mmCIF file of C-alpha atoms in Angstrom:
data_model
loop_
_atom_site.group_PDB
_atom_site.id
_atom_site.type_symbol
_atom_site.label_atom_id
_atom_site.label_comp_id
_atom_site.label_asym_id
_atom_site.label_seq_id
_atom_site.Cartn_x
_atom_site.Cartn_y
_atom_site.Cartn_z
ATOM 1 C CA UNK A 1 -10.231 -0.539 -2.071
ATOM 2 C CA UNK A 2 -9.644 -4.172 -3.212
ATOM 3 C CA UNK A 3 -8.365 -6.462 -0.903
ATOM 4 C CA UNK A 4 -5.721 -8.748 -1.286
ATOM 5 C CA UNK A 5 -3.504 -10.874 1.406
ATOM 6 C CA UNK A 6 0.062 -10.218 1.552
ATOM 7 C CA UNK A 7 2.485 -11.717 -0.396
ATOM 8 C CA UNK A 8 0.162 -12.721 -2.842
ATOM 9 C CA UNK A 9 0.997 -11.942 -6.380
ATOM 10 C CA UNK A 10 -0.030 -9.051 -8.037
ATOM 11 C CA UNK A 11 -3.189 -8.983 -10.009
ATOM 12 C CA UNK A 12 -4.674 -5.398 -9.514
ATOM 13 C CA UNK A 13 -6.806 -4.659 -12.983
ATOM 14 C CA UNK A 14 -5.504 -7.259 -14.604
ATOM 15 C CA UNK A 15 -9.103 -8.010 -15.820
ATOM 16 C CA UNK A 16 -8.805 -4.676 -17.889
ATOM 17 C CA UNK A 17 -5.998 -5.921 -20.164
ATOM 18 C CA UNK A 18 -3.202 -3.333 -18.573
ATOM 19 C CA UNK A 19 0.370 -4.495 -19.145
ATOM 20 C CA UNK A 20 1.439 -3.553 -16.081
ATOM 21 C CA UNK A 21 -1.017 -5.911 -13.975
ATOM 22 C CA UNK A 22 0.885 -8.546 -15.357
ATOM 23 C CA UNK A 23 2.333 -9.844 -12.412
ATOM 24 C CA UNK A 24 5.946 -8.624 -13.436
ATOM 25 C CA UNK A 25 7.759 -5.375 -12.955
ATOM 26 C CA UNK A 26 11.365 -4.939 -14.212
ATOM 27 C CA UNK A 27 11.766 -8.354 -14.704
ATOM 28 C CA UNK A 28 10.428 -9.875 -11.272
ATOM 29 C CA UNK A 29 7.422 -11.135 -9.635
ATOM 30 C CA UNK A 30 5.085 -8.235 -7.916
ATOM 31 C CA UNK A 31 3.734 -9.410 -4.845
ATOM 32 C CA UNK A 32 0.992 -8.056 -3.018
ATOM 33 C CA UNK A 33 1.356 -5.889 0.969
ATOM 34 C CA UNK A 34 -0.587 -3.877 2.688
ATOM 35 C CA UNK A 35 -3.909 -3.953 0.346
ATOM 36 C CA UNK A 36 -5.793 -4.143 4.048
ATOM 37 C CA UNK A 37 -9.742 -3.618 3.756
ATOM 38 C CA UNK A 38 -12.170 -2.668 6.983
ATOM 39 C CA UNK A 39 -13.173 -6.332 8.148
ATOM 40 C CA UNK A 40 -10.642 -7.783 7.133
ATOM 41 C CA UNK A 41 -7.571 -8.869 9.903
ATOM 42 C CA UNK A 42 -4.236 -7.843 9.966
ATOM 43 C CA UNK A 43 -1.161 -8.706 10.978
ATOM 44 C CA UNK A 44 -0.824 -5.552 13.983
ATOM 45 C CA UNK A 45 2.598 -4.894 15.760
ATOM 46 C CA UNK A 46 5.059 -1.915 16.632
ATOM 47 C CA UNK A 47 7.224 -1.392 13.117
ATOM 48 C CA UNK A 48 10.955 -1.288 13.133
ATOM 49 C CA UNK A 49 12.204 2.622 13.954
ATOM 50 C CA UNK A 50 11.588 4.506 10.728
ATOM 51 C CA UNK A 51 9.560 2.334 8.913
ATOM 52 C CA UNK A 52 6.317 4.123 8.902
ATOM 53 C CA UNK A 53 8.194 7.974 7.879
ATOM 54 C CA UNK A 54 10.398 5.729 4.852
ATOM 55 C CA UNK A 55 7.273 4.368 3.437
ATOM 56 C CA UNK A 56 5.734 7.765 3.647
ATOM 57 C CA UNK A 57 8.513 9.260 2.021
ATOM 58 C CA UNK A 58 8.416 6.339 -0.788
ATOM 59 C CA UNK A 59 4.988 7.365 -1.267
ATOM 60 C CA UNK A 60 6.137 10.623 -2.927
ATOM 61 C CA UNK A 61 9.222 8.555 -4.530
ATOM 62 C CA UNK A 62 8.245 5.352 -5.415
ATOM 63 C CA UNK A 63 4.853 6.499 -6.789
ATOM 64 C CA UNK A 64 3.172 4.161 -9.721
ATOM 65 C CA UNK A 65 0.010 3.387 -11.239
ATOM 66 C CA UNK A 66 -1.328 6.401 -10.742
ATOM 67 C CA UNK A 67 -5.948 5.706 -10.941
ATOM 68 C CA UNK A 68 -8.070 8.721 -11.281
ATOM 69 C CA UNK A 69 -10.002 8.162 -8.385
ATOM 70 C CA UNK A 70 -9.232 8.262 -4.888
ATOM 71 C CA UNK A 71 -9.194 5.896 -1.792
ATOM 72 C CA UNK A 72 -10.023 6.959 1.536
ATOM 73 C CA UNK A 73 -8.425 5.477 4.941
ATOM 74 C CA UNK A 74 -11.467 2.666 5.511
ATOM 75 C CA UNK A 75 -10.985 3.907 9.549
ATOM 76 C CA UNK A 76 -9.999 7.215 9.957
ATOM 77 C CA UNK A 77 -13.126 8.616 7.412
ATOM 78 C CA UNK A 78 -15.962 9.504 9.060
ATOM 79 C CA UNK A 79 -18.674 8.116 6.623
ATOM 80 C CA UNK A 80 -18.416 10.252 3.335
ATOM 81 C CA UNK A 81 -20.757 12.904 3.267
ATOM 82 C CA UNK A 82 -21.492 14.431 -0.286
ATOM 83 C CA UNK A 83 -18.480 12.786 -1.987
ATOM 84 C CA UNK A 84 -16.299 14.653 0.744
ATOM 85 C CA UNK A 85 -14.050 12.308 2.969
ATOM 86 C CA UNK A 86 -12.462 14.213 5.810
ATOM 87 C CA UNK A 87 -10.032 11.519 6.250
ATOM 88 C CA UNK A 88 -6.606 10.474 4.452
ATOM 89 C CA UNK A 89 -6.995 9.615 0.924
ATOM 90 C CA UNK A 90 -4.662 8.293 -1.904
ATOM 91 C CA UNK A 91 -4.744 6.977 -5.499
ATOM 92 C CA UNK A 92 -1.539 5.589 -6.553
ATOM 93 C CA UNK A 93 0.926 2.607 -5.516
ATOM 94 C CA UNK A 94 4.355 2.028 -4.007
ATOM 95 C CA UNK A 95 6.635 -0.149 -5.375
ATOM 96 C CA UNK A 96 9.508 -1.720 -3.511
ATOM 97 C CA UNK A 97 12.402 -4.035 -4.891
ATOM 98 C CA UNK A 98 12.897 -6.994 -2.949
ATOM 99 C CA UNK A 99 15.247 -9.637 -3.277
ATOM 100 C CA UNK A 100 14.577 -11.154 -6.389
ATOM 101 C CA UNK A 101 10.856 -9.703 -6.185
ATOM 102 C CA UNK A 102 8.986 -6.478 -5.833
ATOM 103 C CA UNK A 103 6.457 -5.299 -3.742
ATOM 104 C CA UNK A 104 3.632 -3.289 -4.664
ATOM 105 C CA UNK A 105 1.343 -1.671 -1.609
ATOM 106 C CA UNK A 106 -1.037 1.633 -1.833
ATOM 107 C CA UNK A 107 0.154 5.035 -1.309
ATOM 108 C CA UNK A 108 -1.273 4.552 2.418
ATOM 109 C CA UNK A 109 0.587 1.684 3.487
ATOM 110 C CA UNK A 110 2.666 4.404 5.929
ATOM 111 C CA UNK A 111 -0.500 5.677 6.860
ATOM 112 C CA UNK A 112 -1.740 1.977 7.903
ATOM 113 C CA UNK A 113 1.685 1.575 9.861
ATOM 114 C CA UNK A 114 1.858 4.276 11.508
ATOM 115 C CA UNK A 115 -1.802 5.255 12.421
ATOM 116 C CA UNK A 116 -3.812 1.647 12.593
ATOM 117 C CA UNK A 117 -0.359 -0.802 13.755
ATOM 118 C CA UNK A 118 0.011 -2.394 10.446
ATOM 119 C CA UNK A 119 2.983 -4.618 10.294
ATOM 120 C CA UNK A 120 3.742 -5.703 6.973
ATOM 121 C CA UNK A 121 5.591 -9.061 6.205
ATOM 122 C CA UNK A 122 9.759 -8.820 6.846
ATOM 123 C CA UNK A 123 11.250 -9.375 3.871
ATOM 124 C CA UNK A 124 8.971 -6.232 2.885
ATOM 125 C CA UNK A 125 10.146 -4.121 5.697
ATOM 126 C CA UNK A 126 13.527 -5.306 5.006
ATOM 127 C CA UNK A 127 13.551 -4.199 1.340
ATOM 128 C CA UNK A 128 12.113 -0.880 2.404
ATOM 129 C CA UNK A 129 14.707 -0.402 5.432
ATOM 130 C CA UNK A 130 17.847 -1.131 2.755
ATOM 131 C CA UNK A 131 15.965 1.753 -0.039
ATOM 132 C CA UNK A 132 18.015 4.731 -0.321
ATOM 133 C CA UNK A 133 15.031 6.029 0.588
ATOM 134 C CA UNK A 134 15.369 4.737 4.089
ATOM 135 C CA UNK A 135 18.151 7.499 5.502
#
């Protein structure tokens, strides 16, 4: 998976001409979380209570830019064997509303907090913890 720090804006395919790479998303600036890549650091902490089962709901909710390929967790896969990856895999984005910006992350971002200690940037766990999605 590319790798981009957080809160950087949002470029993902934007060399392919797709509208929607554009940096803007219903009228706001898309910033980057959670695009983590094996040797890479990351910010690592304990998330807020509920953080890591809202984002995992918001990946069946807040699904977008769906790819046809797949990504696999860089450290829970066991190196693929045979184009088989026993390991958690994705191949869409989140996107969160912010105040006065979005978010966009990968479908794993839950998977990263909850499994590997990923703690995203607060103003992105506070625009996920005030989602409806967040009961």
């Amino acid at each position: 998976m590319t790798y981009y720090a957080d809160l950087t804006p949002y470029t993902y395919d934007s060399d392919n001409g797709d509208p929607e790479a554009s940096g803007t998303w219903r009228g706001v600036e898309v910033l980057n979380v959670g695009w983590l890549r094996r040797g890479k650091r990351y910010p690592k902490g304990a998330p807020p209570p509920k953080l890591a089962a809202t984002l995992n709901r918001m990946a069946r909710t807040h699904r977008a830019r769906q790819t046809r390929g797949f990504h696999d967790c860089p450290w829970c896969t066991s190196r693929l064997f045979l184009g088989r990856s026993d390991g958690p895999r994705a191949s869409a984005e989140i996107r969160v509303m912010g105040s006065g910006v979005a978010y966009a992350a990968p479908e794993l971002v839950g998977h990263y907090v909850e499994r590997h200690r990923y703690l995203p940037p607060a103003e992105f766990i506070e625009a996920v913890l005030s989602s409806n999605t967040a009961s």
